Tab-separated table of C-alpha atoms in Angstrom:
chain	number	residue	atom	x	y	z
A	1	UNK	CA	6.548	20.897	2.803
A	2	UNK	CA	4.979	23.236	5.475
A	3	UNK	CA	7.050	26.360	4.598
A	4	UNK	CA	7.601	25.811	0.966
A	5	UNK	CA	5.788	28.311	-1.153
A	6	UNK	CA	3.146	26.759	-3.561
A	7	UNK	CA	4.962	27.618	-6.480
A	8	UNK	CA	7.832	25.509	-5.988
A	9	UNK	CA	5.621	22.384	-4.467
A	10	UNK	CA	5.616	19.308	-6.421
A	11	UNK	CA	2.750	17.082	-6.116
A	12	UNK	CA	4.826	14.331	-7.595
A	13	UNK	CA	7.591	14.718	-5.140
A	14	UNK	CA	4.888	14.715	-2.492
A	15	UNK	CA	3.119	11.552	-3.638
A	16	UNK	CA	6.527	10.089	-3.990
A	17	UNK	CA	7.767	10.802	-0.603
A	18	UNK	CA	4.195	9.545	0.516
A	19	UNK	CA	4.657	6.092	-1.111
A	20	UNK	CA	8.162	6.077	0.103
A	21	UNK	CA	6.679	6.469	3.457
A	22	UNK	CA	4.056	3.966	2.926
A	23	UNK	CA	6.464	1.263	2.155
A	24	UNK	CA	8.665	2.133	4.600
A	25	UNK	CA	6.192	1.300	7.245
A	26	UNK	CA	4.431	-1.522	5.204
A	27	UNK	CA	1.003	0.486	5.322
A	28	UNK	CA	-1.199	-0.742	2.329
A	29	UNK	CA	-3.568	1.439	0.724
A	30	UNK	CA	-6.508	0.566	-1.925
A	31	UNK	CA	-5.244	0.247	-5.265
A	32	UNK	CA	-7.490	2.596	-6.520
A	33	UNK	CA	-5.776	5.473	-4.609
A	34	UNK	CA	-2.453	4.496	-5.914
A	35	UNK	CA	-3.720	4.511	-9.142
A	36	UNK	CA	-5.024	8.303	-8.436
A	37	UNK	CA	-1.710	9.126	-7.347
A	38	UNK	CA	0.164	7.693	-10.248
A	39	UNK	CA	-2.162	9.411	-12.677
A	40	UNK	CA	-1.738	12.760	-10.692
A	41	UNK	CA	2.082	12.323	-11.001
A	42	UNK	CA	1.626	11.498	-14.919
A	43	UNK	CA	-0.871	14.463	-15.243
A	44	UNK	CA	1.842	16.867	-13.667
A	45	UNK	CA	4.870	15.835	-15.424
A	46	UNK	CA	2.712	16.186	-18.830
A	47	UNK	CA	1.160	19.583	-17.865
A	48	UNK	CA	4.979	20.558	-16.955
A	49	UNK	CA	6.313	19.527	-20.129
A	50	UNK	CA	3.673	21.628	-22.025
A	51	UNK	CA	3.931	24.746	-19.593
A	52	UNK	CA	7.188	24.654	-17.212
A	53	UNK	CA	5.363	27.074	-15.181
A	54	UNK	CA	2.517	25.124	-14.365
A	55	UNK	CA	1.852	23.419	-10.865
A	56	UNK	CA	-0.800	21.411	-9.835
A	57	UNK	CA	-0.698	22.487	-6.459
A	58	UNK	CA	-1.975	26.081	-7.483
A	59	UNK	CA	-4.922	24.525	-9.520
A	60	UNK	CA	-5.520	22.291	-6.460
A	61	UNK	CA	-5.499	25.132	-4.138
A	62	UNK	CA	-8.963	26.290	-5.552
A	63	UNK	CA	-10.620	22.986	-5.119
A	64	UNK	CA	-9.432	22.414	-1.639
A	65	UNK	CA	-10.466	26.176	-0.747
A	66	UNK	CA	-14.158	25.368	-2.336
A	67	UNK	CA	-14.055	22.066	-0.306
A	68	UNK	CA	-13.048	23.818	2.917
A	69	UNK	CA	-15.594	26.700	2.183
A	70	UNK	CA	-18.437	24.774	1.217
A	71	UNK	CA	-18.121	21.303	3.331
A	72	UNK	CA	-16.170	22.376	6.353
A	73	UNK	CA	-17.442	25.822	7.229
A	74	UNK	CA	-18.697	26.211	10.822
A	75	UNK	CA	-22.144	26.721	9.465
A	76	UNK	CA	-21.948	23.320	7.530
A	77	UNK	CA	-20.659	21.783	10.788
A	78	UNK	CA	-23.240	23.392	12.875
A	79	UNK	CA	-25.998	22.355	10.545
A	80	UNK	CA	-25.120	18.697	10.408
A	81	UNK	CA	-24.393	18.574	14.281
A	82	UNK	CA	-28.104	20.050	14.540
A	83	UNK	CA	-29.477	17.355	12.584
A	84	UNK	CA	-27.574	14.858	14.339
A	85	UNK	CA	-28.626	16.286	17.655
A	86	UNK	CA	-32.329	16.303	16.634
A	87	UNK	CA	-32.213	12.742	15.572
A	88	UNK	CA	-30.314	11.496	19.221
A	89	UNK	CA	-33.167	13.409	21.136
A	90	UNK	CA	-35.800	11.772	19.014
A	91	UNK	CA	-33.997	8.233	19.756
A	92	UNK	CA	-33.665	9.225	23.435
A	93	UNK	CA	-37.407	10.164	24.026
A	94	UNK	CA	-38.594	6.849	22.569
A	95	UNK	CA	-36.307	4.941	24.669
A	96	UNK	CA	-38.864	4.687	27.811
A	97	UNK	CA	-41.725	3.637	25.463
A	98	UNK	CA	-39.932	0.971	24.051
A	99	UNK	CA	-38.507	-0.175	27.353
A	100	UNK	CA	-42.033	-0.226	28.720
A	101	UNK	CA	-43.002	-2.408	25.933
A	102	UNK	CA	-40.454	-4.699	26.374
A	103	UNK	CA	-41.283	-5.060	30.013
A	104	UNK	CA	-45.087	-5.602	29.540
A	105	UNK	CA	-44.190	-8.365	26.849
A	106	UNK	CA	-41.877	-10.007	29.530
A	107	UNK	CA	-44.752	-9.759	32.023
A	108	UNK	CA	-47.082	-11.428	29.820
A	109	UNK	CA	-44.892	-13.958	28.633
A	110	UNK	CA	-45.224	-12.642	25.390
A	111	UNK	CA	-41.759	-12.363	24.003
A	112	UNK	CA	-41.081	-14.303	20.840
A	113	UNK	CA	-37.774	-14.971	19.144
A	114	UNK	CA	-37.904	-15.066	15.829
A	115	UNK	CA	-34.936	-16.828	14.065
A	116	UNK	CA	-34.410	-17.110	10.458
A	117	UNK	CA	-33.300	-20.446	8.963
A	118	UNK	CA	-29.662	-19.696	7.420
A	119	UNK	CA	-29.869	-21.338	4.314
A	120	UNK	CA	-26.359	-22.652	2.505
A	121	UNK	CA	-27.815	-23.115	-0.809
A	122	UNK	CA	-25.009	-21.603	-2.620
A	123	UNK	CA	-22.196	-23.204	-0.481
A	124	UNK	CA	-24.078	-26.594	-0.803
A	125	UNK	CA	-24.534	-25.831	-4.646
A	126	UNK	CA	-20.807	-25.006	-4.793
A	127	UNK	CA	-19.489	-28.209	-2.862
A	128	UNK	CA	-21.814	-30.263	-5.134
A	129	UNK	CA	-20.047	-28.686	-8.157
A	130	UNK	CA	-16.753	-29.306	-6.594
A	131	UNK	CA	-17.469	-32.787	-5.995
A	132	UNK	CA	-18.936	-33.556	-9.301
A	133	UNK	CA	-15.949	-32.020	-11.189
A	134	UNK	CA	-13.401	-33.866	-8.631
A	135	UNK	CA	-15.177	-37.366	-9.303
A	136	UNK	CA	-15.223	-36.786	-13.181
A	137	UNK	CA	-11.568	-35.567	-13.144
A	138	UNK	CA	-10.413	-38.568	-11.098
A	139	UNK	CA	-12.751	-41.043	-13.364
A	140	UNK	CA	-11.303	-39.289	-16.519
A	141	UNK	CA	-7.389	-39.630	-15.073
A	142	UNK	CA	-8.358	-43.233	-14.052
A	143	UNK	CA	-9.403	-44.347	-17.411
A	144	UNK	CA	-6.610	-42.531	-19.362
A	145	UNK	CA	-4.297	-44.052	-17.070
A	146	UNK	CA	-5.843	-47.857	-17.465
A	147	UNK	CA	-6.285	-47.132	-21.199
A	148	UNK	CA	-2.641	-46.140	-21.550
A	149	UNK	CA	-1.564	-49.047	-19.773
A	150	UNK	CA	-3.384	-51.611	-21.868
A	151	UNK	CA	-2.325	-50.004	-24.891
A	152	UNK	CA	1.370	-50.166	-23.698
A	153	UNK	CA	1.352	-53.705	-22.838
A	154	UNK	CA	2.435	-56.314	-24.954
A	155	UNK	CA	-0.655	-58.423	-25.457
A	156	UNK	CA	-2.454	-55.760	-27.384
A	157	UNK	CA	-1.741	-57.337	-30.613
A	158	UNK	CA	-2.840	-60.730	-29.823
A	159	UNK	CA	-6.236	-59.892	-28.874
A	160	UNK	CA	-8.730	-57.836	-30.594
A	161	UNK	CA	-10.828	-57.410	-27.835
A	162	UNK	CA	-8.042	-55.870	-25.641
A	163	UNK	CA	-7.192	-53.237	-28.267
A	164	UNK	CA	-11.097	-52.470	-28.569
A	165	UNK	CA	-11.254	-52.142	-24.514
A	166	UNK	CA	-8.380	-49.716	-24.777
A	167	UNK	CA	-9.694	-47.708	-27.688
A	168	UNK	CA	-13.181	-47.679	-26.052
A	169	UNK	CA	-11.394	-46.703	-22.533
A	170	UNK	CA	-9.847	-43.566	-24.547
A	171	UNK	CA	-13.155	-42.487	-26.336
A	172	UNK	CA	-14.948	-42.658	-23.108
A	173	UNK	CA	-12.104	-40.461	-21.379
A	174	UNK	CA	-12.618	-37.976	-24.426
A	175	UNK	CA	-16.256	-38.027	-23.795
A	176	UNK	CA	-15.853	-37.522	-20.039
A	177	UNK	CA	-13.060	-34.817	-20.626
A	178	UNK	CA	-15.711	-32.659	-23.019
A	179	UNK	CA	-18.309	-32.997	-20.639
A	180	UNK	CA	-16.017	-31.649	-17.532
A	181	UNK	CA	-14.647	-28.939	-19.735
A	182	UNK	CA	-18.398	-27.863	-20.643
A	183	UNK	CA	-19.184	-28.295	-16.810
A	184	UNK	CA	-16.585	-25.825	-15.855
A	185	UNK	CA	-17.303	-23.417	-18.539
A	186	UNK	CA	-20.982	-23.512	-17.539
A	187	UNK	CA	-20.192	-22.988	-13.851
A	188	UNK	CA	-17.918	-20.231	-14.957
A	189	UNK	CA	-20.824	-18.537	-16.988
A	190	UNK	CA	-23.153	-18.512	-14.133
A	191	UNK	CA	-20.949	-16.761	-11.942
């Protein structure tokens, strides 16, 4: 693309070649950047269907020129270098004073190490929620299985209490299931 005149350049071809190159060498780019490239390809295709002489390269050339003039000009680079140099010099000037303070504190045994207690409250809460949901799920599964076994047994018609126990097991399982679903939705809503 180096010697190709700007009228003959196609941003779509350039971006497609770039994507082919990235896929070939397994280079991953942020999804926003790939969406931007796809948008530019679509935009250029639409613009070319409206105006066959349209070239996004010529439009982009003005923006690139503006960027180079305003952001990458020698004056701007020198100004940023001057600001950075002043900041570095200020830091260098303060180093002896800081070292003197540290050495004085060492001599006087006045060094304090401050450590903050790292709290794992969010991790703790997450593990507690997970354990609660897992426990409820296990109880629910065992009650459903137990009630199903009772109902499928042949003694269910002989004794009313066995039938009541199976119905009660299913009812409690239903309530636990509803509570579990509510707890899951509540924890999702909190996030």
